[in-house]
Every structure is written in C-alpha cells, then in structure tokens.
Short mmCIF file of C-alpha atoms in Angstrom, two decimals:
data_model
loop_
_atom_site.label_atom_id
_atom_site.label_comp_id
_atom_site.label_asym_id
_atom_site.label_seq_id
_atom_site.Cartn_x
_atom_site.Cartn_y
_atom_site.Cartn_z
CA ASP V 1 0.03 -0.06 -0.02
CA ALA V 2 1.75 3.37 -1.00
CA GLY V 3 0.26 5.02 2.61
CA VAL V 4 -1.50 8.27 2.94
CA ILE V 5 -0.54 10.51 0.29
CA GLN V 6 -0.57 14.26 0.20
CA SER V 7 -0.11 16.86 -1.98
CA PRO V 8 1.41 19.20 -3.06
CA ARG V 9 4.94 18.40 -0.55
CA HIS V 10 4.84 22.42 -0.42
CA GLU V 11 3.54 25.45 -1.16
CA VAL V 12 4.40 28.93 -0.97
CA THR V 13 1.90 31.54 -1.75
CA GLU V 14 1.35 35.39 -1.32
CA MET V 15 -1.53 36.37 1.63
CA GLY V 16 -4.91 36.95 0.53
CA GLN V 17 -4.25 33.50 -2.34
CA GLU V 18 -6.60 30.48 -1.50
CA VAL V 19 -5.12 27.32 -1.28
CA THR V 20 -6.19 24.01 -1.58
CA LEU V 21 -3.90 21.15 0.60
CA ARG V 22 -5.24 17.36 -1.07
CA CYS V 23 -5.26 14.01 0.98
CA LYS V 24 -5.63 10.15 -0.18
CA PRO V 25 -6.38 7.97 2.69
CA ILE V 26 -5.51 4.62 3.20
CA SER V 27 -7.71 2.24 1.17
CA GLY V 28 -9.79 0.97 3.17
CA HIS V 29 -9.51 3.20 5.98
CA ASN V 30 -13.10 4.96 7.31
CA SER V 31 -11.70 7.76 9.46
CA LEU V 32 -9.25 11.03 7.82
CA PHE V 33 -7.44 13.75 9.93
CA TRP V 34 -6.48 17.34 9.58
CA TYR V 35 -3.80 18.32 12.02
CA ARG V 36 -1.26 21.23 12.01
CA GLN V 37 1.87 21.45 12.94
CA THR V 38 3.81 24.49 14.38
CA MET V 39 6.28 25.07 16.64
CA MET V 40 4.17 26.84 19.56
CA ARG V 41 1.53 24.39 19.66
CA GLY V 42 2.79 20.60 18.42
CA LEU V 43 0.62 18.86 16.56
CA GLU V 44 -3.41 20.49 16.11
CA LEU V 45 -6.01 18.35 15.13
CA LEU V 46 -8.33 20.78 12.85
CA ILE V 47 -10.88 18.19 11.59
CA TYR V 48 -11.99 14.78 11.56
CA PHE V 49 -14.53 12.25 9.43
CA ASN V 50 -15.68 9.57 9.51
CA ASN V 51 -16.86 7.66 6.83
CA ASN V 52 -16.39 11.27 4.87
CA VAL V 53 -18.70 12.61 7.66
CA PRO V 54 -17.12 15.23 9.77
CA ILE V 55 -17.50 14.07 13.39
CA ASP V 56 -15.58 17.13 14.95
CA ASP V 57 -14.44 20.73 13.55
CA SER V 58 -13.87 22.50 16.76
CA GLY V 59 -9.61 22.95 15.89
CA MET V 60 -10.55 24.85 12.19
CA PRO V 61 -9.29 27.96 13.70
CA GLU V 62 -11.19 29.94 11.17
CA ASP V 63 -14.10 30.80 8.93
CA ARG V 64 -10.91 30.70 6.32
CA PHE V 65 -10.15 26.98 6.80
CA SER V 66 -13.04 24.57 5.11
CA ALA V 67 -12.79 20.45 4.94
CA LYS V 68 -14.53 18.07 2.36
CA MET V 69 -14.31 14.46 2.24
CA PRO V 70 -16.59 14.43 -0.61
CA ASN V 71 -15.91 10.72 -1.21
CA ALA V 72 -13.80 7.69 0.76
CA SER V 73 -10.28 8.08 -1.37
CA PHE V 74 -10.31 11.86 -1.39
CA SER V 75 -10.11 14.64 1.35
CA THR V 76 -9.42 18.33 0.77
CA LEU V 77 -8.69 21.76 3.45
CA LYS V 78 -8.56 24.52 2.17
CA ILE V 79 -7.49 28.36 3.59
CA GLN V 80 -9.03 31.23 1.42
CA PRO V 81 -8.16 33.83 2.14
CA SER V 82 -4.11 32.36 3.42
CA GLU V 83 -2.71 34.36 6.23
CA PRO V 84 0.68 34.82 7.15
CA ARG V 85 -0.42 33.05 10.11
CA ASP V 86 -1.54 29.72 8.35
CA SER V 87 1.97 29.43 7.75
CA ALA V 88 2.97 25.41 8.82
CA VAL V 89 2.75 21.66 7.88
CA TYR V 90 -0.65 20.25 7.75
CA PHE V 91 -1.21 16.87 7.73
CA CYS V 92 -3.68 13.83 6.67
CA ALA V 93 -3.93 10.75 9.28
CA SER V 94 -6.37 8.11 8.37
CA ILE V 95 -7.39 5.36 10.67
CA LYS V 96 -9.19 2.24 10.01
CA GLY V 97 -11.15 2.48 13.49
CA THR V 98 -15.05 3.83 13.61
CA SER V 99 -16.87 5.96 15.22
CA GLY V 100 -16.33 3.76 18.17
CA HIS V 101 -13.31 3.95 20.35
CA ASN V 102 -10.95 0.95 19.19
CA HIS V 103 -7.39 0.98 20.70
CA THR V 104 -5.69 -1.35 18.64
CA ASP V 105 -5.71 0.57 15.78
CA THR V 106 -3.33 3.29 15.67
CA GLN V 107 -3.77 6.15 13.05
CA TYR V 108 -1.33 6.74 9.59
CA PHE V 109 0.15 10.27 8.49
CA GLY V 110 1.07 11.50 5.34
CA PRO V 111 4.42 12.97 4.64
CA GLY V 112 2.68 16.62 5.25
CA THR V 113 2.24 20.05 3.52
CA ARG V 114 4.46 22.24 3.71
CA LEU V 115 3.38 25.89 3.62
CA THR V 116 4.69 28.89 3.58
CA VAL V 117 2.33 32.59 2.94
CA LEU V 118 4.35 35.17 2.37
CA ASP U 1 -5.12 25.29 27.20
CA GLN U 2 -2.56 22.26 26.10
CA GLN U 3 -3.39 19.16 27.89
CA VAL U 4 -0.82 17.15 26.87
CA LYS U 5 2.55 18.88 27.62
CA GLN U 6 5.56 17.90 26.86
CA ASN U 7 7.75 20.67 28.80
CA SER U 8 11.72 19.66 27.25
CA PRO U 9 11.31 20.82 24.06
CA SER U 10 14.89 19.08 23.28
CA LEU U 11 17.35 16.50 24.74
CA SER U 12 20.60 15.38 23.47
CA VAL U 13 21.90 11.64 25.11
CA GLN U 14 25.16 9.29 24.61
CA GLU U 15 24.58 6.27 22.09
CA GLY U 16 24.27 3.51 24.43
CA ARG U 17 23.25 5.31 27.37
CA ILE U 18 18.90 5.24 28.11
CA SER U 19 16.71 8.30 26.50
CA ILE U 20 13.92 9.68 28.98
CA LEU U 21 11.30 11.17 27.59
CA ASN U 22 8.13 13.71 29.31
CA CYS U 23 4.69 14.08 28.88
CA ASP U 24 2.05 15.27 31.40
CA TYR U 25 -1.48 15.97 30.82
CA THR U 26 -4.53 17.73 32.96
CA ASN U 27 -7.51 15.78 31.33
CA SER U 28 -8.06 13.13 34.00
CA MET U 29 -10.55 11.69 31.41
CA PHE U 30 -8.01 10.71 28.99
CA ASP U 31 -7.47 6.90 29.29
CA TYR U 32 -5.12 5.76 26.57
CA PHE U 33 -1.57 7.43 25.41
CA LEU U 34 0.76 7.20 22.33
CA TRP U 35 4.14 8.51 21.57
CA TYR U 36 4.60 9.09 18.03
CA LYS U 37 8.12 9.07 15.91
CA LYS U 38 9.03 12.04 13.15
CA TYR U 39 11.74 11.93 11.22
CA PRO U 40 12.53 14.84 8.96
CA ALA U 41 10.47 15.54 6.03
CA GLU U 42 8.44 12.76 7.35
CA GLY U 43 4.75 12.24 9.09
CA PRO U 44 4.72 10.38 12.37
CA THR U 45 4.80 7.48 13.14
CA PHE U 46 3.17 5.02 15.79
CA LEU U 47 5.60 4.11 18.05
CA ILE U 48 3.97 2.40 21.00
CA SER U 49 0.97 2.63 23.21
CA ILE U 50 -0.28 1.99 26.78
CA SER U 51 -4.10 2.57 28.18
CA SER U 52 -4.74 3.54 31.82
CA ILE U 53 -5.06 0.84 33.31
CA LYS U 54 -1.71 -0.44 32.68
CA ASP U 55 1.43 1.04 34.29
CA LYS U 56 3.71 0.05 31.99
CA ASN U 57 3.84 -1.10 27.94
CA GLU U 58 7.04 -2.44 26.81
CA ASP U 59 8.24 -3.24 23.16
CA GLY U 60 11.88 -3.62 22.64
CA ARG U 61 13.83 -1.30 23.95
CA PHE U 62 10.80 0.87 24.17
CA THR U 63 8.83 1.14 27.29
CA VAL U 64 6.36 3.70 28.16
CA PHE U 65 5.55 4.24 31.79
CA LEU U 66 2.24 5.66 32.68
CA ASN U 67 1.66 7.41 36.75
CA LYS U 68 -2.05 8.29 36.66
CA SER U 69 -2.12 10.22 40.01
CA ALA U 70 0.34 12.46 38.49
CA LYS U 71 -1.10 12.67 35.14
CA HIS U 72 2.55 11.93 33.80
CA LEU U 73 4.03 9.28 31.46
CA SER U 74 7.21 8.84 30.57
CA LEU U 75 8.68 6.72 27.35
CA HIS U 76 11.96 5.03 28.05
CA ILE U 77 14.66 3.99 25.34
CA VAL U 78 17.52 1.65 26.11
CA PRO U 79 20.26 1.65 24.97
CA SER U 80 19.61 5.08 23.02
CA GLN U 81 20.80 4.90 19.21
CA PRO U 82 21.43 7.58 16.70
CA GLY U 83 19.07 6.21 14.87
CA ASP U 84 16.57 7.29 17.73
CA SER U 85 17.34 11.23 16.71
CA ALA U 86 13.44 12.33 15.87
CA VAL U 87 11.48 14.62 17.80
CA TYR U 88 8.45 11.97 19.67
CA PHE U 89 5.21 13.03 20.10
CA CYS U 90 3.06 11.70 23.10
CA ALA U 91 -0.40 11.97 22.61
CA ALA U 92 -3.45 11.08 24.51
CA SER U 93 -7.29 9.62 23.91
CA VAL U 94 -10.48 9.94 25.56
CA ARG U 95 -12.92 7.02 24.67
CA GLY U 96 -16.24 7.52 24.47
CA SER U 97 -17.96 10.06 21.67
CA SER U 98 -14.62 11.27 20.77
CA GLY U 99 -14.05 8.17 18.52
CA ASP U 100 -10.57 8.40 17.72
CA LYS U 101 -9.23 11.29 18.27
CA LEU U 102 -5.81 12.55 20.00
CA THR U 103 -4.73 15.16 21.25
CA PHE U 104 -0.52 15.72 20.91
CA GLY U 105 2.03 17.75 22.81
CA THR U 106 4.42 19.85 21.22
CA GLY U 107 6.81 17.40 20.83
CA THR U 108 10.34 16.60 22.23
CA ARG U 109 13.63 16.86 19.66
CA LEU U 110 16.28 13.72 20.44
CA ALA U 111 19.36 13.52 19.24
CA VAL U 112 21.22 10.49 19.97
CA ARG U 113 25.14 11.13 19.80
CA PRO U 114 27.59 8.76 18.29
#
C-alpha cells in the first residue's frame, strides 16, 4: 500500500490567495484527520471525518478554513483567504477504526504539506 | 489550553545510554496514551501505546510508563541509538463519543550522539 498521500508537498503563496491541500487516505480506512503542526502548539487536530462525514471540526481555527471529503478516497483542506500565520506543516492521517473507539488501531500519517504564506 | 504537555523541547543523549522523554496531561478523562516518532520531512509514525489500566508497556528497547495519579507518562529508550534521533510526540485520547480523536503534545526533539 502506498500509505497516506498528500499533495502538494510544498506550497508557497501570497497572503490573500486561496490554498487547497489534498489527501488520499489508505484504502479501506474510514476515518480521516487533518492536523496542523507549529512550533508553539505542536500537532493540532483541525477536523476529522468518519465515513466521509465531518465528526469534529472544533479545531478549525476560523471560517477561512474549510474541509471536505466527497468520497472515501479523497479529502481537501482549503484556506481562503490565506494569511502569514497559517504557515505551518499540515498533515493528513487515516485510521481503519470507526466512530467507536478502537484502541488497537493507530493513525497513519501522510508526509505533510509545508505551507508558507508570504 | 494545552491538555498534553511536553515541557522539554529537546534532549541530547549519548549513544548506548538511556533516553527518557516526559509528558504530562491535565485531562483526567484520558484513558489511552501513545507515543509517535517523527523524522524530518516525514509524517509521524506510531511507536508505542499504553492503556490507563496499565502502568507499563514494553516493546523491545522502548518502554512507556504511566503514573495516573501524577498525570504523567514517560518513554524510556534503552539503549539509545543514533537512529532514534527524531521528534517524539506524546498523544492521548478519551474513550467514547470522541472516537479516535487524539490530543498531541508539542514534541521533544531527541538527539543521540554517537
């Protein structure tokens, strides 16, 4: 299996521009997570989906952030308009677990997208 | 409000010695704890976990200890190897409606000197 795939790996954009990050979870996994990593706050959960349905988006910082999962094999995280403080590494992760808690499953992370907003 | 805290941003250890990484949490509802390891330009990978019903879990050179009364857990690596140099994240979860949601700490960068 190719693992969790994220694109692009690096994104440099100017303030005010729209940014779209993409994620393909591991086939057969039915929960997907978007995280943001910063030096100050570590790994923060932004939103997660179960069976393509958003379950918890309490970590989404502002209305400028939105996420979709149109099908089991694809998700996007969009920032519009982007700001310099959005600069961070964004990770996508997937898990085979369901909305019920399964301690035996672990989250598998993608390689991340490093976003720089100038 | 950081519910999971890793107060040491970095740690340097000599090869062959023990590495001890610490993690504190504030939410007494957490009942499952994990450590993830992250190399540069890669995503975090799962290392070891422990349930709140246990106080120790061992996997090869890696052992995680949980002290529920102190809300503290630690990861011991013995012996440390240069390949262990990475950022280590502590994470915690709560059984129930939150499903598989994890709360991560800020990470500790471990450097193992040859």
